[in-house]
Coordinates of C-alpha atoms and ligand atoms in Angstrom, one line a residue:
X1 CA 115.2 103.7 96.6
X2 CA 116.6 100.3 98.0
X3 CA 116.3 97.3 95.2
X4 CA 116.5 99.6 92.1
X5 CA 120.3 98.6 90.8
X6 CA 119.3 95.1 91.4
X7 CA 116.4 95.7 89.6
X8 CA 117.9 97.2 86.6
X9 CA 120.7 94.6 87.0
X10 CA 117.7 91.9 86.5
X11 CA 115.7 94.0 83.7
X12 CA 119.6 93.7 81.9
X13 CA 119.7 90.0 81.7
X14 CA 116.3 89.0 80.9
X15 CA 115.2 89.3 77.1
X16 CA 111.8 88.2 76.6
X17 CA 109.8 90.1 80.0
X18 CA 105.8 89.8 81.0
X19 CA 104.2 92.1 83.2
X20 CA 100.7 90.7 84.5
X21 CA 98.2 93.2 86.8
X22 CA 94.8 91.8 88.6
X23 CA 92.1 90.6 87.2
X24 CA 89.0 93.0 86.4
X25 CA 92.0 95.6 85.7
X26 CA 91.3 99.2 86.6
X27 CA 93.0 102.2 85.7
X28 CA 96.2 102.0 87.7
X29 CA 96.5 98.0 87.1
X30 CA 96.4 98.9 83.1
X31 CA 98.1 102.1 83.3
X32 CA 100.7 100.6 85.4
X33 CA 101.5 97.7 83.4
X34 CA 101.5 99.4 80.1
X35 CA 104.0 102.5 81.4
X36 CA 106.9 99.5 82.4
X37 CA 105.6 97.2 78.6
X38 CA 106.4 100.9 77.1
X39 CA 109.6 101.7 79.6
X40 CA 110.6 98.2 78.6
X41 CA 110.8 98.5 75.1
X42 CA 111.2 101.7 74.3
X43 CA 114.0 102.3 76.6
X44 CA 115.8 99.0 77.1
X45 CA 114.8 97.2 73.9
X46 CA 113.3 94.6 75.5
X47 CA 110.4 92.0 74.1
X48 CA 107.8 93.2 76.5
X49 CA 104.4 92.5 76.9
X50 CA 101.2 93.1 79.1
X51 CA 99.3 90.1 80.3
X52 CA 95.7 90.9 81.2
X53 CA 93.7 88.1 83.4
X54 CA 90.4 88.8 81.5
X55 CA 90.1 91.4 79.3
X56 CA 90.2 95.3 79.4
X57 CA 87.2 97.2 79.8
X58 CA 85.4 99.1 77.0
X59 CA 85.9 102.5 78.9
X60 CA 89.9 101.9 79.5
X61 CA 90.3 100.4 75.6
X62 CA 91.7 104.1 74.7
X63 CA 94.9 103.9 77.1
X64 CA 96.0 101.0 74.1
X65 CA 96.4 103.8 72.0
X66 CA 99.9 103.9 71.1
X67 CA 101.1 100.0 71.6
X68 CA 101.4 97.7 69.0
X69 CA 99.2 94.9 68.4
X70 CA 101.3 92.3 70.2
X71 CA 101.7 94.6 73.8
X72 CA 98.9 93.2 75.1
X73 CA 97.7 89.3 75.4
X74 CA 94.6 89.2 77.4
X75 CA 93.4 85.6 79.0
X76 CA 89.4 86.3 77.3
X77 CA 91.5 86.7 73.9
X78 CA 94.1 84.6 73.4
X79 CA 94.6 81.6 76.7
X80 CA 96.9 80.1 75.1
X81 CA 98.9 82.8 74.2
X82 CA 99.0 84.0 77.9
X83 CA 100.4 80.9 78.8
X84 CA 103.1 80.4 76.3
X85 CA 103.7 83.3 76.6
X86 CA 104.3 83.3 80.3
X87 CA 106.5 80.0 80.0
X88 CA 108.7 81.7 77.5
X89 CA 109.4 84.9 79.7
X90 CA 112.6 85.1 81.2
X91 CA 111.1 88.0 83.6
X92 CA 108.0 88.3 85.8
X93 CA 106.7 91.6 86.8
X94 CA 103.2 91.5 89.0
X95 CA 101.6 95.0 89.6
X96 CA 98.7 96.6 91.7
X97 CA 98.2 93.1 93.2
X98 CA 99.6 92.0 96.3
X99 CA 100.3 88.0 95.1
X100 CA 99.7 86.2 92.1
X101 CA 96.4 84.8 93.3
X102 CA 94.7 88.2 92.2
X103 CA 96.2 87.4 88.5
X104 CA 92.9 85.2 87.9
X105 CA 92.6 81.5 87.9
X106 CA 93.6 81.5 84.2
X107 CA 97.0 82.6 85.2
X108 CA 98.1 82.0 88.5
X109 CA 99.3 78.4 88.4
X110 CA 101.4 79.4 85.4
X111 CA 103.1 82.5 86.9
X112 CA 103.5 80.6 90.3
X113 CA 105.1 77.5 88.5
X114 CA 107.7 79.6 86.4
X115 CA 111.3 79.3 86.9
X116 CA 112.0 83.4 86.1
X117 CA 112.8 86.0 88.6
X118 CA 109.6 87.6 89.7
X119 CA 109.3 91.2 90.8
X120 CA 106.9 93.1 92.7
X121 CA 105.5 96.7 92.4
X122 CA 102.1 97.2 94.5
X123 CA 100.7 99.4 97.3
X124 CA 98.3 97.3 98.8
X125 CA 98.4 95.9 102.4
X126 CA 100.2 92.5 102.8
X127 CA 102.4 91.8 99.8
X128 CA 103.2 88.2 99.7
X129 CA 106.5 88.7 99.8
X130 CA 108.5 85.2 100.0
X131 CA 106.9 84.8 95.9
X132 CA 108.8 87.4 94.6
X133 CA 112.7 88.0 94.6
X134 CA 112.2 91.8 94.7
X135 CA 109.5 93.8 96.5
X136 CA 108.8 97.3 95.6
X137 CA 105.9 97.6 98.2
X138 CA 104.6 100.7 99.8
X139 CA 101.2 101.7 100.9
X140 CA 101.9 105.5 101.6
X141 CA 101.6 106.3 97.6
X142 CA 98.3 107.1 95.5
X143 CA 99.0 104.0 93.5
X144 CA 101.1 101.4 92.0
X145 CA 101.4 104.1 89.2
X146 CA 102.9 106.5 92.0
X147 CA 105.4 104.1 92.9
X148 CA 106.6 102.8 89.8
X149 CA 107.1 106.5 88.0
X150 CA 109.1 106.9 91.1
X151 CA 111.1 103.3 90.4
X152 CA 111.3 104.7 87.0
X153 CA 112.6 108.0 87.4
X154 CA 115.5 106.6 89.5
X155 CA 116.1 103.8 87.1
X156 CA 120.3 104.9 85.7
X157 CA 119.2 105.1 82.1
X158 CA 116.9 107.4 82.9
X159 CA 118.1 109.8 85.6
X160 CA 115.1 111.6 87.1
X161 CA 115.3 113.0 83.2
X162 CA 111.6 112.6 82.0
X163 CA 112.2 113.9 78.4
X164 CA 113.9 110.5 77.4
X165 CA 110.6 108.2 78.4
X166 CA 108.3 107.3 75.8
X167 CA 105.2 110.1 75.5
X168 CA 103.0 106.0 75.8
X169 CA 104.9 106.0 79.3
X170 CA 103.9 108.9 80.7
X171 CA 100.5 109.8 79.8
X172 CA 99.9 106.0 81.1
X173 CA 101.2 106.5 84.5
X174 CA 99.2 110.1 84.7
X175 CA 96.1 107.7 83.6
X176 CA 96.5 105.3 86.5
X177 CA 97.4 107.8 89.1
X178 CA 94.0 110.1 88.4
X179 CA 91.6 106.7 88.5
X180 CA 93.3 105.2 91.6
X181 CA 92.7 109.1 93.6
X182 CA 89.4 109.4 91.9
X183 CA 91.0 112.1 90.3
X184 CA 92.3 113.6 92.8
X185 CA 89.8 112.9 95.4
X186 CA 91.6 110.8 98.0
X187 CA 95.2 108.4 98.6
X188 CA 96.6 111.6 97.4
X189 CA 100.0 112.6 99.1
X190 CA 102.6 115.2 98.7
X191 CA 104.5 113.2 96.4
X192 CA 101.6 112.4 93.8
X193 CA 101.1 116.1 93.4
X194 CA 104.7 116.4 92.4
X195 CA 104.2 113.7 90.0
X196 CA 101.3 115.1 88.4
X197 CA 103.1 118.5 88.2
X198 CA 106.3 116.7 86.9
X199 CA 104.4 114.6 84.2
X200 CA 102.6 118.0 83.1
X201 CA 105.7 119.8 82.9
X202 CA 107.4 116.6 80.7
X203 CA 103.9 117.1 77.9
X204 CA 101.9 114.7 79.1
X205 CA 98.2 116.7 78.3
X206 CA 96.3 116.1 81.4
X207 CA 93.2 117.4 79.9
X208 CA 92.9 114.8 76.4
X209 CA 93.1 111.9 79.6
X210 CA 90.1 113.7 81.8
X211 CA 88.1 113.7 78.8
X212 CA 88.9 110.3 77.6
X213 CA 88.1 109.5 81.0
X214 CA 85.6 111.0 82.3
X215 CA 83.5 112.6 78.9
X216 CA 83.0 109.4 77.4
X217 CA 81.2 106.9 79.2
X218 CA 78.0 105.3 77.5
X219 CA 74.5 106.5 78.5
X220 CA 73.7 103.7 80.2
X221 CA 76.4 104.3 82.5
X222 CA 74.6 107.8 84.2
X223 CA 71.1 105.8 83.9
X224 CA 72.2 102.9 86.0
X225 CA 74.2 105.2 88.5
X226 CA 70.8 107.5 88.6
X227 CA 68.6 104.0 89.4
X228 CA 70.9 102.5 91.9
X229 CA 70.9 106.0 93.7
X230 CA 67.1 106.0 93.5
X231 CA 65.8 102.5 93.9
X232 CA 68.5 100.3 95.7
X233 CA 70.9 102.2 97.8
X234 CA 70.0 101.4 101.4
X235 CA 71.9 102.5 104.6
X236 CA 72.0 100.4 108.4
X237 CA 71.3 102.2 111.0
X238 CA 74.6 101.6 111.8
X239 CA 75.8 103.9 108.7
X240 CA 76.7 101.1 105.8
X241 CA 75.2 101.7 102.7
X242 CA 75.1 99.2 100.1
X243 CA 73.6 99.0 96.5
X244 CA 72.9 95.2 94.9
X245 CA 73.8 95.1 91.7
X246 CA 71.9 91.9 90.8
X247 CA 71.7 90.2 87.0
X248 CA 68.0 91.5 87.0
X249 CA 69.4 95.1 87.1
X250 CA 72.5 94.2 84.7
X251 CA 70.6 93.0 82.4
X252 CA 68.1 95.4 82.3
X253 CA 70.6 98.7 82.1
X254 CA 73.1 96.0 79.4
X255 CA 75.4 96.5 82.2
X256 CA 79.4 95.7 81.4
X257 CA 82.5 95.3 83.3
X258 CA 83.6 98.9 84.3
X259 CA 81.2 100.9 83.8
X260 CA 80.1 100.5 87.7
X261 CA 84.0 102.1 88.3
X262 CA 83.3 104.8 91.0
X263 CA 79.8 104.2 92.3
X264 CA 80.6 102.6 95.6
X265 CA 82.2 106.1 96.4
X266 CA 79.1 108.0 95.7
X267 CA 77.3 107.5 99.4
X268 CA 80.5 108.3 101.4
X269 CA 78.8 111.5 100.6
X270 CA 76.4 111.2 102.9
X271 CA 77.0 112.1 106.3
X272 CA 75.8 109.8 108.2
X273 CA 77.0 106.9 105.9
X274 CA 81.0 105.4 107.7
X275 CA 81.2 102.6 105.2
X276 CA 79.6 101.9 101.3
X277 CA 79.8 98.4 100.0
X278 CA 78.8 97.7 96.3
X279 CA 77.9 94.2 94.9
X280 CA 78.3 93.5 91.7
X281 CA 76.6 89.7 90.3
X282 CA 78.6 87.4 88.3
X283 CA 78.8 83.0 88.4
X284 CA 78.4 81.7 91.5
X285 CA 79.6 85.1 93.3
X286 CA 79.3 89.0 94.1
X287 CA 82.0 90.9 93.8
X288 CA 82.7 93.3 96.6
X289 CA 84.0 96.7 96.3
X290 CA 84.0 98.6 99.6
X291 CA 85.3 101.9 100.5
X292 CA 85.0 103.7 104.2
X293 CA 85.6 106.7 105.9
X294 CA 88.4 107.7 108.2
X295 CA 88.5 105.6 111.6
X296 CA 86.5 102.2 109.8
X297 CA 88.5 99.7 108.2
X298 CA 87.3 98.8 104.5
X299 CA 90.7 96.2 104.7
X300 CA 89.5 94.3 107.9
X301 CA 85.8 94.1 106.7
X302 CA 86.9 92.3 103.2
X303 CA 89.1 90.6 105.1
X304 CA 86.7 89.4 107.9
X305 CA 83.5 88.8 105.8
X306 CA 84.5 89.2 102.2
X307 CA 87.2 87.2 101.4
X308 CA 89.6 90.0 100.4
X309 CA 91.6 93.2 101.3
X310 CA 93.3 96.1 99.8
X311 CA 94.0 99.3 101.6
X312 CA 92.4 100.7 104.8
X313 CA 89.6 102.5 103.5
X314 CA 89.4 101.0 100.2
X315 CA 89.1 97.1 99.1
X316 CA 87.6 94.6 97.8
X317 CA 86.5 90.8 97.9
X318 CA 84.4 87.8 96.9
X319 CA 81.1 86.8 98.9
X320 CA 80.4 83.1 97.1
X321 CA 76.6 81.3 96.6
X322 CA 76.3 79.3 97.9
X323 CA 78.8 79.3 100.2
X324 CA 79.1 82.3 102.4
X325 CA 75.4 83.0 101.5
X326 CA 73.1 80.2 100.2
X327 CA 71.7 82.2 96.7
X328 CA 72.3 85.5 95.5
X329 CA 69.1 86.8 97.6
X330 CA 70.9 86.3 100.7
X331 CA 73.1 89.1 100.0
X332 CA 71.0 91.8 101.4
X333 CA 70.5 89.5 105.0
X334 CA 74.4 89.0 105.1
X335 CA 75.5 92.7 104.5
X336 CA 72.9 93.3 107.2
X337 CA 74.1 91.4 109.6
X338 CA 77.4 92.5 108.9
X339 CA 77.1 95.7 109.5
X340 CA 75.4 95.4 113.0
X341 CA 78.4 93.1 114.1
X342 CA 81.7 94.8 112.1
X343 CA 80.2 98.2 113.2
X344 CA 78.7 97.6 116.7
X345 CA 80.3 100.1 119.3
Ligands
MN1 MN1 96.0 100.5 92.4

């Protein structure tokens, strides 16, 4: 891989390193940065430390098993921390975000403004290249997990030779990697196959992470899937499905942050549904997950009415009240009419 002696070259010099990811971190954002906190410190002996925009959710607190106390600084916790912290790195690493403007408005101006190398490991679409002083950005991989196990594995202290990573290291790239394919379920390729096999083969117990994953969510999780399902999924006749996920419904199901993870996949299941949009409530905004089927861009329809991106059938965005819709009750008459135009033949 191109950049990698320059990389290690960089990872050399620098002392004190922070690694942020986006904000509302998912699997891959937290598995991600705490695989290259644990590479970082266990391997090179370096101060490392994960920098999360808000905080991590509930169901994702058991891949902080294993780090000390100090790994992780998130922006909820500990603001000024993040922010010393950030002006006393001497390294930059952003992962599973395109640019620093998905690091939260917390952070951004701070990581922007710093002085340090910066370095970027992501597979979204559109990296914003001319912030960073090394890209590692590639779309054709399951996840920024993917890509950085395979930045890893060629690192020279390492030598494709699992066995001399931290245990923390692997299992957290095997976490990220199974959230980002919905475990397998799609952005898989030949090569994260290899990795899982590989990561298997190195002791990292697959099974213990399914079941933290997957066997361990709270009730009200399966409720409010079972009520959206019922009561609020609609579906265009042009084939977009959407579910509101409005503070009414929140509130009544004590809805919080991650425990929606997954849902907007659900009615891709339905045949005639090409695109499935989720809304998700919070101040002065929805947030937007969307995910679509082969031959309709989730990218260009966060892009085009959503104020985001991501990958082609998989992104997300911002839709602001009032702004792009005058109060949150205009959500249902904008998705609407977005459908009939972004899907019109
Ligand atoms: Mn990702």
């Amino acid at each position: 891989m191109n950049n990698i002696l320059a990389l290690d070259t960089m990872i050399a010099e620098a002392s004190r390193i922070s690694v942020s990811v986006h904000i509302h971190p998912d699997g891959d954002a937290l598995g991600s940065g705490l695989a290259l906190v644990s590479y970082l410190s266990g391997m090179r002996g370096k101060d490392a430390v994960l920098l999360v925009p808000d905080s991590v959710p509930e169901s994702l607190a058991f891949m902080l098993e294993g780090f000390g106390e100090g790994s992780v600084l998130t922006c909820n916790q500990d603001l000024e921390g993040v922010r010393e912290r950030i002006s006393g790195s001497d390294l930059l690493f952003c992962l599973d975000c395109s640019s620093f403007s998905r690091s939260g408005e917390d952070m951004e101006p701070e990581l922007r403004s710093s002085s340090a190398p910066k370095v970027l490991v992501d597979h979204h679409l559109n990296p914003e290249r001319d912030s960073f002083g090394i890209v590692f950005s590639e779309t054709e991989v399951s996840s920024t997990c993917e890509l950085l196990f395979r930045i890893i594995k060629e690192m020279p202290d390492v030598e494709g030779d699992l066995a001399r990573l931290p245990m923390e290291c692997l299992e957290s790239l095997m976490t990220g990697m199974t959230t980002d394919t919905n475990n397998f379920a799609n952005s898989v390729f030949p090569g994260t196959l290899n990795m899982a096999s590989e990561l298997m083969a190195a002791g990292v117990d697959r099974d213990r992470i399914l079941s933290c994953l997957y066997h361990n969510y709270r009730e009200n999780r399966l409720r409010l899937m079972g009520y959206l399902l019922d009561r609020n999924l609609e579906i265009t006749p042009e084939g977009t499905a959407f579910m509101i996920l409005d503070r009414a419904i929140q509130k009544r199901f004590d809805f919080r942050q991650g425990e929606s993870e997954g849902f907007v996949n659900l009615p891709l299941a339905i045949s005639r549904v090409r695109m499935s949009i989720l809304l998700t409530e919070e101040e002065g905004r929805f947030r937007v997950s969307i995910r679509s089927k082969e031959g309709t861009s989730a990218n260009l329809c966060a892009m085009r009415y959503f104020n985001g991106g991501g990958h082609e059938m998989a992104a997300g965005g911002k839709l602001f009240f009032p702004g792009n819709i005058p109060s949150p009750e205009g959500a249902k008459a904008y998705i609407l009419k977005v459908s009939e135009e972004f899907l019109a033949k």
